[in-house]
PDB file of N, CA and C in Angstrom:
ATOM      1  N   MET A   1      10.158  -7.680  -2.926  1.00 62.00           N
ATOM      2  CA  MET A   1      10.348  -6.447  -2.199  1.00 62.00           C
ATOM      3  C   MET A   1      11.335  -6.701  -1.066  1.00 62.00           C
ATOM      4  N   PRO A   2      12.392  -5.921  -0.970  1.00 67.00           N
ATOM      5  CA  PRO A   2      13.310  -6.092   0.157  1.00 67.00           C
ATOM      6  C   PRO A   2      12.548  -5.967   1.475  1.00 67.00           C
ATOM      7  N   GLY A   3      12.788  -6.876   2.391  1.00 69.00           N
ATOM      8  CA  GLY A   3      12.086  -6.866   3.674  1.00 69.00           C
ATOM      9  C   GLY A   3      10.822  -7.700   3.657  1.00 69.00           C
ATOM     10  N   GLY A   4      10.434  -8.170   2.470  1.00 74.00           N
ATOM     11  CA  GLY A   4       9.280  -9.050   2.357  1.00 74.00           C
ATOM     12  C   GLY A   4       7.958  -8.370   2.664  1.00 74.00           C
ATOM     13  N   ARG A   5       6.967  -9.178   3.010  1.00 78.00           N
ATOM     14  CA  ARG A   5       5.610  -8.681   3.208  1.00 78.00           C
ATOM     15  C   ARG A   5       5.491  -7.736   4.395  1.00 78.00           C
ATOM     16  N   ASP A   6       6.448  -7.748   5.304  1.00 77.00           N
ATOM     17  CA  ASP A   6       6.411  -6.819   6.439  1.00 77.00           C
ATOM     18  C   ASP A   6       6.604  -5.373   5.995  1.00 77.00           C
ATOM     19  N   ARG A   7       7.106  -5.169   4.771  1.00 78.00           N
ATOM     20  CA  ARG A   7       7.357  -3.813   4.260  1.00 78.00           C
ATOM     21  C   ARG A   7       6.331  -3.372   3.225  1.00 78.00           C
ATOM     22  N   VAL A   8       5.261  -4.169   3.052  1.00 82.00           N
ATOM     23  CA  VAL A   8       4.245  -3.864   2.042  1.00 82.00           C
ATOM     24  C   VAL A   8       2.878  -3.811   2.712  1.00 82.00           C
ATOM     25  N   LEU A   9       2.122  -2.749   2.444  1.00 81.00           N
ATOM     26  CA  LEU A   9       0.768  -2.600   2.965  1.00 81.00           C
ATOM     27  C   LEU A   9      -0.190  -2.475   1.795  1.00 81.00           C
ATOM     28  N   ALA A  10      -1.207  -3.306   1.778  1.00 82.00           N
ATOM     29  CA  ALA A  10      -2.252  -3.232   0.750  1.00 82.00           C
ATOM     30  C   ALA A  10      -3.570  -2.919   1.441  1.00 82.00           C
ATOM     31  N   THR A  11      -4.306  -1.972   0.885  1.00 81.00           N
ATOM     32  CA  THR A  11      -5.633  -1.638   1.400  1.00 81.00           C
ATOM     33  C   THR A  11      -6.635  -1.983   0.317  1.00 81.00           C
ATOM     34  N   VAL A  12      -7.636  -2.757   0.678  1.00 80.00           N
ATOM     35  CA  VAL A  12      -8.662  -3.151  -0.286  1.00 80.00           C
ATOM     36  C   VAL A  12     -10.029  -2.734   0.219  1.00 80.00           C
ATOM     37  N   GLY A  13     -10.918  -2.462  -0.721  1.00 76.00           N
ATOM     38  CA  GLY A  13     -12.295  -2.128  -0.353  1.00 76.00           C
ATOM     39  C   GLY A  13     -13.022  -3.358   0.153  1.00 76.00           C
ATOM     40  N   VAL A  14     -13.880  -3.185   1.136  1.00 73.00           N
ATOM     41  CA  VAL A  14     -14.557  -4.328   1.754  1.00 73.00           C
ATOM     42  C   VAL A  14     -15.411  -5.107   0.764  1.00 73.00           C
ATOM     43  N   GLN A  15     -15.891  -4.479  -0.293  1.00 71.00           N
ATOM     44  CA  GLN A  15     -16.721  -5.176  -1.253  1.00 71.00           C
ATOM     45  C   GLN A  15     -15.926  -6.159  -2.111  1.00 71.00           C
ATOM     46  N   ARG A  16     -14.609  -6.051  -2.164  1.00 63.00           N
ATOM     47  CA  ARG A  16     -13.760  -6.935  -2.973  1.00 63.00           C
ATOM     48  C   ARG A  16     -12.849  -7.789  -2.103  1.00 63.00           C
ATOM     49  N   THR A  17     -13.200  -7.970  -0.882  1.00 69.00           N
ATOM     50  CA  THR A  17     -12.272  -8.513   0.099  1.00 69.00           C
ATOM     51  C   THR A  17     -11.809  -9.947  -0.118  1.00 69.00           C
ATOM     52  N   THR A  18     -12.695 -10.900  -0.192  1.00 76.00           N
ATOM     53  CA  THR A  18     -12.324 -12.313  -0.094  1.00 76.00           C
ATOM     54  C   THR A  18     -11.235 -12.736  -1.062  1.00 76.00           C
ATOM     55  N   ASP A  19     -11.467 -12.614  -2.363  1.00 80.00           N
ATOM     56  CA  ASP A  19     -10.496 -13.074  -3.355  1.00 80.00           C
ATOM     57  C   ASP A  19      -9.223 -12.243  -3.329  1.00 80.00           C
ATOM     58  N   LEU A  20      -9.369 -10.946  -3.246  1.00 80.00           N
ATOM     59  CA  LEU A  20      -8.208 -10.059  -3.283  1.00 80.00           C
ATOM     60  C   LEU A  20      -7.318 -10.239  -2.053  1.00 80.00           C
ATOM     61  N   VAL A  21      -7.911 -10.338  -0.884  1.00 82.00           N
ATOM     62  CA  VAL A  21      -7.118 -10.546   0.334  1.00 82.00           C
ATOM     63  C   VAL A  21      -6.353 -11.861   0.241  1.00 82.00           C
ATOM     64  N   ALA A  22      -7.006 -12.906  -0.227  1.00 85.00           N
ATOM     65  CA  ALA A  22      -6.342 -14.215  -0.353  1.00 85.00           C
ATOM     66  C   ALA A  22      -5.128 -14.129  -1.272  1.00 85.00           C
ATOM     67  N   ARG A  23      -5.226 -13.333  -2.328  1.00 85.00           N
ATOM     68  CA  ARG A  23      -4.107 -13.187  -3.258  1.00 85.00           C
ATOM     69  C   ARG A  23      -3.005 -12.290  -2.711  1.00 85.00           C
ATOM     70  N   LEU A  24      -3.352 -11.324  -1.868  1.00 85.00           N
ATOM     71  CA  LEU A  24      -2.360 -10.377  -1.352  1.00 85.00           C
ATOM     72  C   LEU A  24      -1.642 -10.849  -0.088  1.00 85.00           C
ATOM     73  N   ILE A  25      -2.298 -11.670   0.721  1.00 86.00           N
ATOM     74  CA  ILE A  25      -1.730 -12.110   2.015  1.00 86.00           C
ATOM     75  C   ILE A  25      -0.294 -12.639   1.902  1.00 86.00           C
ATOM     76  N   PRO A  26       0.060 -13.413   0.871  1.00 89.00           N
ATOM     77  CA  PRO A  26       1.444 -13.902   0.808  1.00 89.00           C
ATOM     78  C   PRO A  26       2.496 -12.814   0.604  1.00 89.00           C
ATOM     79  N   VAL A  27       2.092 -11.624   0.100  1.00 86.00           N
ATOM     80  CA  VAL A  27       3.085 -10.601  -0.240  1.00 86.00           C
ATOM     81  C   VAL A  27       2.919  -9.283   0.500  1.00 86.00           C
ATOM     82  N   ALA A  28       1.856  -9.128   1.319  1.00 85.00           N
ATOM     83  CA  ALA A  28       1.613  -7.830   1.956  1.00 85.00           C
ATOM     84  C   ALA A  28       0.819  -7.979   3.246  1.00 85.00           C
ATOM     85  N   GLN A  29       0.934  -6.969   4.098  1.00 83.00           N
ATOM     86  CA  GLN A  29       0.008  -6.805   5.216  1.00 83.00           C
ATOM     87  C   GLN A  29      -1.250  -6.213   4.589  1.00 83.00           C
ATOM     88  N   VAL A  30      -2.427  -6.727   4.899  1.00 84.00           N
ATOM     89  CA  VAL A  30      -3.641  -6.311   4.193  1.00 84.00           C
ATOM     90  C   VAL A  30      -4.646  -5.695   5.160  1.00 84.00           C
ATOM     91  N   VAL A  31      -5.205  -4.555   4.748  1.00 83.00           N
ATOM     92  CA  VAL A  31      -6.266  -3.879   5.493  1.00 83.00           C
ATOM     93  C   VAL A  31      -7.476  -3.805   4.570  1.00 83.00           C
ATOM     94  N   ALA A  32      -8.635  -4.260   5.046  1.00 81.00           N
ATOM     95  CA  ALA A  32      -9.883  -4.120   4.294  1.00 81.00           C
ATOM     96  C   ALA A  32     -10.680  -3.000   4.945  1.00 81.00           C
ATOM     97  N   GLU A  33     -11.067  -2.016   4.139  1.00 81.00           N
ATOM     98  CA  GLU A  33     -11.797  -0.890   4.700  1.00 81.00           C
ATOM     99  C   GLU A  33     -12.776  -0.302   3.681  1.00 81.00           C
ATOM    100  N   SER A  34     -13.753   0.386   4.194  1.00 74.00           N
ATOM    101  CA  SER A  34     -14.720   1.093   3.373  1.00 74.00           C
ATOM    102  C   SER A  34     -14.056   2.336   2.805  1.00 74.00           C
ATOM    103  N   SER A  35     -14.336   2.635   1.547  1.00 65.00           N
ATOM    104  CA  SER A  35     -13.724   3.822   0.954  1.00 65.00           C
ATOM    105  C   SER A  35     -14.202   5.107   1.625  1.00 65.00           C
ATOM    106  N   GLN A  36     -15.381   5.078   2.243  1.00 68.00           N
ATOM    107  CA  GLN A  36     -15.895   6.282   2.901  1.00 68.00           C
ATOM    108  C   GLN A  36     -15.525   6.358   4.378  1.00 68.00           C
ATOM    109  N   HIS A  37     -15.267   5.216   5.011  1.00 76.00           N
ATOM    110  CA  HIS A  37     -15.052   5.216   6.458  1.00 76.00           C
ATOM    111  C   HIS A  37     -13.724   4.573   6.856  1.00 76.00           C
ATOM    112  N   GLY A  38     -12.805   4.467   5.930  1.00 82.00           N
ATOM    113  CA  GLY A  38     -11.526   3.858   6.246  1.00 82.00           C
ATOM    114  C   GLY A  38     -10.596   4.835   6.940  1.00 82.00           C
ATOM    115  N   THR A  39      -9.468   4.314   7.400  1.00 84.00           N
ATOM    116  CA  THR A  39      -8.462   5.169   8.036  1.00 84.00           C
ATOM    117  C   THR A  39      -7.158   5.208   7.245  1.00 84.00           C
ATOM    118  N   VAL A  40      -6.803   4.116   6.585  1.00 82.00           N
ATOM    119  CA  VAL A  40      -5.531   4.066   5.868  1.00 82.00           C
ATOM    120  C   VAL A  40      -5.576   4.950   4.617  1.00 82.00           C
ATOM    121  N   GLY A  41      -6.610   4.808   3.788  1.00 80.00           N
ATOM    122  CA  GLY A  41      -6.729   5.626   2.574  1.00 80.00           C
ATOM    123  C   GLY A  41      -6.681   7.111   2.861  1.00 80.00           C
ATOM    124  N   PRO A  42      -7.524   7.606   3.757  1.00 82.00           N
ATOM    125  CA  PRO A  42      -7.468   9.030   4.084  1.00 82.00           C
ATOM    126  C   PRO A  42      -6.136   9.464   4.706  1.00 82.00           C
ATOM    127  N   ALA A  43      -5.501   8.594   5.470  1.00 82.00           N
ATOM    128  CA  ALA A  43      -4.223   8.956   6.084  1.00 82.00           C
ATOM    129  C   ALA A  43      -3.166   9.264   5.028  1.00 82.00           C
ATOM    130  N   PHE A  44      -3.219   8.543   3.906  1.00 79.00           N
ATOM    131  CA  PHE A  44      -2.264   8.773   2.821  1.00 79.00           C
ATOM    132  C   PHE A  44      -2.872   9.593   1.688  1.00 79.00           C
ATOM    133  N   GLN A  45      -4.057  10.168   1.919  1.00 80.00           N
ATOM    134  CA  GLN A  45      -4.744  11.026   0.964  1.00 80.00           C
ATOM    135  C   GLN A  45      -4.958  10.340  -0.383  1.00 80.00           C
ATOM    136  N   VAL A  46      -5.365   9.071  -0.337  1.00 76.00           N
ATOM    137  CA  VAL A  46      -5.682   8.335  -1.553  1.00 76.00           C
ATOM    138  C   VAL A  46      -6.996   8.870  -2.104  1.00 76.00           C
ATOM    139  N   ALA A  47      -6.987   9.255  -3.386  1.00 72.00           N
ATOM    140  CA  ALA A  47      -8.176   9.837  -4.001  1.00 72.00           C
ATOM    141  C   ALA A  47      -8.837   8.902  -5.001  1.00 72.00           C
ATOM    142  N   ALA A  48      -8.124   7.860  -5.457  1.00 69.00           N
ATOM    143  CA  ALA A  48      -8.672   6.946  -6.446  1.00 69.00           C
ATOM    144  C   ALA A  48      -8.076   5.559  -6.244  1.00 69.00           C
ATOM    145  N   PHE A  49      -8.784   4.558  -6.705  1.00 67.00           N
ATOM    146  CA  PHE A  49      -8.314   3.180  -6.600  1.00 67.00           C
ATOM    147  C   PHE A  49      -8.268   2.574  -7.995  1.00 67.00           C
ATOM    148  N   PRO A  50      -7.280   1.759  -8.343  1.00 66.00           N
ATOM    149  CA  PRO A  50      -6.171   1.391  -7.474  1.00 66.00           C
ATOM    150  C   PRO A  50      -5.132   2.510  -7.412  1.00 66.00           C
ATOM    151  N   SER A  51      -4.428   2.584  -6.326  1.00 71.00           N
ATOM    152  CA  SER A  51      -3.343   3.534  -6.134  1.00 71.00           C
ATOM    153  C   SER A  51      -2.122   2.781  -5.628  1.00 71.00           C
ATOM    154  N   VAL A  52      -0.961   3.206  -6.073  1.00 73.00           N
ATOM    155  CA  VAL A  52       0.289   2.628  -5.594  1.00 73.00           C
ATOM    156  C   VAL A  52       1.140   3.786  -5.107  1.00 73.00           C
ATOM    157  N   LEU A  53       1.558   3.705  -3.861  1.00 75.00           N
ATOM    158  CA  LEU A  53       2.362   4.764  -3.260  1.00 75.00           C
ATOM    159  C   LEU A  53       3.639   4.178  -2.685  1.00 75.00           C
ATOM    160  N   LYS A  54       4.718   4.915  -2.806  1.00 78.00           N
ATOM    161  CA  LYS A  54       5.960   4.533  -2.142  1.00 78.00           C
ATOM    162  C   LYS A  54       6.032   5.366  -0.869  1.00 78.00           C
ATOM    163  N   VAL A  55       6.226   4.691   0.257  1.00 80.00           N
ATOM    164  CA  VAL A  55       6.178   5.342   1.563  1.00 80.00           C
ATOM    165  C   VAL A  55       7.485   5.089   2.305  1.00 80.00           C
ATOM    166  N   ALA A  56       7.954   6.081   3.036  1.00 82.00           N
ATOM    167  CA  ALA A  56       9.148   5.939   3.868  1.00 82.00           C
ATOM    168  C   ALA A  56       8.937   6.734   5.151  1.00 82.00           C
ATOM    169  N   ALA A  57       9.763   6.465   6.130  1.00 85.00           N
ATOM    170  CA  ALA A  57       9.672   7.195   7.399  1.00 85.00           C
ATOM    171  C   ALA A  57      10.306   8.573   7.243  1.00 85.00           C
ATOM    172  N   ASN A  58       9.655   9.566   7.860  1.00 90.00           N
ATOM    173  CA  ASN A  58      10.237  10.905   7.865  1.00 90.00           C
ATOM    174  C   ASN A  58      11.216  11.021   9.027  1.00 90.00           C
ATOM    175  N   GLY A  59      11.723  12.193   9.292  1.00 93.00           N
ATOM    176  CA  GLY A  59      12.702  12.401  10.352  1.00 93.00           C
ATOM    177  C   GLY A  59      12.210  12.032  11.737  1.00 93.00           C
ATOM    178  N   ARG A  60      10.883  12.009  11.937  1.00 94.00           N
ATOM    179  CA  ARG A  60      10.297  11.634  13.236  1.00 94.00           C
ATOM    180  C   ARG A  60       9.850  10.182  13.275  1.00 94.00           C
ATOM    181  N   GLY A  61      10.138   9.444  12.183  1.00 88.00           N
ATOM    182  CA  GLY A  61       9.766   8.044  12.128  1.00 88.00           C
ATOM    183  C   GLY A  61       8.337   7.779  11.673  1.00 88.00           C
ATOM    184  N   LEU A  62       7.643   8.819  11.211  1.00 86.00           N
ATOM    185  CA  LEU A  62       6.264   8.660  10.750  1.00 86.00           C
ATOM    186  C   LEU A  62       6.240   8.370   9.256  1.00 86.00           C
ATOM    187  N   PRO A  63       5.296   7.550   8.783  1.00 81.00           N
ATOM    188  CA  PRO A  63       5.247   7.241   7.351  1.00 81.00           C
ATOM    189  C   PRO A  63       4.738   8.425   6.542  1.00 81.00           C
ATOM    190  N   VAL A  64       5.439   8.709   5.449  1.00 83.00           N
ATOM    191  CA  VAL A  64       5.022   9.754   4.514  1.00 83.00           C
ATOM    192  C   VAL A  64       5.159   9.211   3.088  1.00 83.00           C
ATOM    193  N   VAL A  65       4.340   9.715   2.184  1.00 81.00           N
ATOM    194  CA  VAL A  65       4.410   9.312   0.786  1.00 81.00           C
ATOM    195  C   VAL A  65       5.620   9.981   0.148  1.00 81.00           C
ATOM    196  N   THR A  66       6.485   9.169  -0.466  1.00 82.00           N
ATOM    197  CA  THR A  66       7.664   9.712  -1.138  1.00 82.00           C
ATOM    198  C   THR A  66       7.493   9.720  -2.649  1.00 82.00           C
ATOM    199  N   GLU A  67       6.626   8.857  -3.174  1.00 79.00           N
ATOM    200  CA  GLU A  67       6.331   8.832  -4.606  1.00 79.00           C
ATOM    201  C   GLU A  67       4.894   8.413  -4.802  1.00 79.00           C
ATOM    202  N   ALA A  68       4.183   9.126  -5.665  1.00 75.00           N
ATOM    203  CA  ALA A  68       2.805   8.764  -5.977  1.00 75.00           C
ATOM    204  C   ALA A  68       2.699   8.103  -7.344  1.00 75.00           C
ATOM    205  N   ARG A  69       3.769   8.129  -8.092  1.00 71.00           N
ATOM    206  CA  ARG A  69       3.827   7.440  -9.386  1.00 71.00           C
ATOM    207  C   ARG A  69       4.925   6.397  -9.291  1.00 71.00           C
ATOM    208  N   VAL A  70       4.519   5.154  -9.137  1.00 62.00           N
ATOM    209  CA  VAL A  70       5.466   4.069  -8.933  1.00 62.00           C
ATOM    210  C   VAL A  70       5.477   3.177 -10.162  1.00 62.00           C
ATOM    211  N   ASP A  71       6.655   2.948 -10.740  1.00 66.00           N
ATOM    212  CA  ASP A  71       6.805   2.076 -11.901  1.00 66.00           C
ATOM    213  C   ASP A  71       6.827   0.636 -11.406  1.00 66.00           C
ATOM    214  N   LEU A  72       5.731  -0.078 -11.614  1.00 61.00           N
ATOM    215  CA  LEU A  72       5.619  -1.440 -11.096  1.00 61.00           C
ATOM    216  C   LEU A  72       6.453  -2.441 -11.873  1.00 61.00           C
ATOM    217  N   ASP A  73       6.938  -2.049 -13.052  1.00 68.00           N
ATOM    218  CA  ASP A  73       7.793  -2.940 -13.835  1.00 68.00           C
ATOM    219  C   ASP A  73       9.256  -2.829 -13.446  1.00 68.00           C
ATOM    220  N   ARG A  74       9.614  -1.744 -12.751  1.00 63.00           N
ATOM    221  CA  ARG A  74      10.999  -1.521 -12.320  1.00 63.00           C
ATOM    222  C   ARG A  74      11.289  -2.334 -11.069  1.00 63.00           C
ATOM    223  N   ARG A  75      12.424  -2.961 -11.031  1.00 62.00           N
ATOM    224  CA  ARG A  75      12.816  -3.722  -9.843  1.00 62.00           C
ATOM    225  C   ARG A  75      13.146  -2.754  -8.725  1.00 62.00           C
ATOM    226  N   PRO A  76      12.737  -3.075  -7.484  1.00 59.00           N
ATOM    227  CA  PRO A  76      13.005  -2.163  -6.361  1.00 59.00           C
ATOM    228  C   PRO A  76      14.498  -2.083  -6.052  1.00 59.00           C
ATOM    229  N   SER A  77      14.904  -0.936  -5.546  1.00 59.00           N
ATOM    230  CA  SER A  77      16.288  -0.789  -5.126  1.00 59.00           C
ATOM    231  C   SER A  77      16.454  -1.490  -3.790  1.00 59.00           C
ATOM    232  N   PRO A  78      17.670  -1.913  -3.452  1.00 58.00           N
ATOM    233  CA  PRO A  78      17.886  -2.580  -2.162  1.00 58.00           C
ATOM    234  C   PRO A  78      17.505  -1.689  -0.994  1.00 58.00           C
ATOM    235  N   ALA A  79      17.001  -2.291   0.073  1.00 52.00           N
ATOM    236  CA  ALA A  79      16.622  -1.543   1.274  1.00 52.00           C
ATOM    237  C   ALA A  79      17.852  -0.922   1.897  1.00 52.00           C
ATOM    238  N   VAL A  80      17.672   0.266   2.421  1.00 46.00           N
ATOM    239  CA  VAL A  80      18.794   0.977   3.055  1.00 46.00           C
ATOM    240  C   VAL A  80      18.758   0.710   4.543  1.00 46.00           C
TER     241      VAL A  80
END
């Protein structure tokens, strides 16, 4: 991913934390949260897991979802 792990956010459920966090730490910033009491999932209106979202800053610099269907086999385009 262009920009490395600083540009990737992974949210995992607290019940699956240990192994999954260990695997994600090298490639993403990781948040472990409860599906009912989390803040990241609801902020991006995640309704099911696993979910992959492409996020970018809007005109005010706030993160917004730009794609909810992300082709994980496609190589990412260079960062702008």
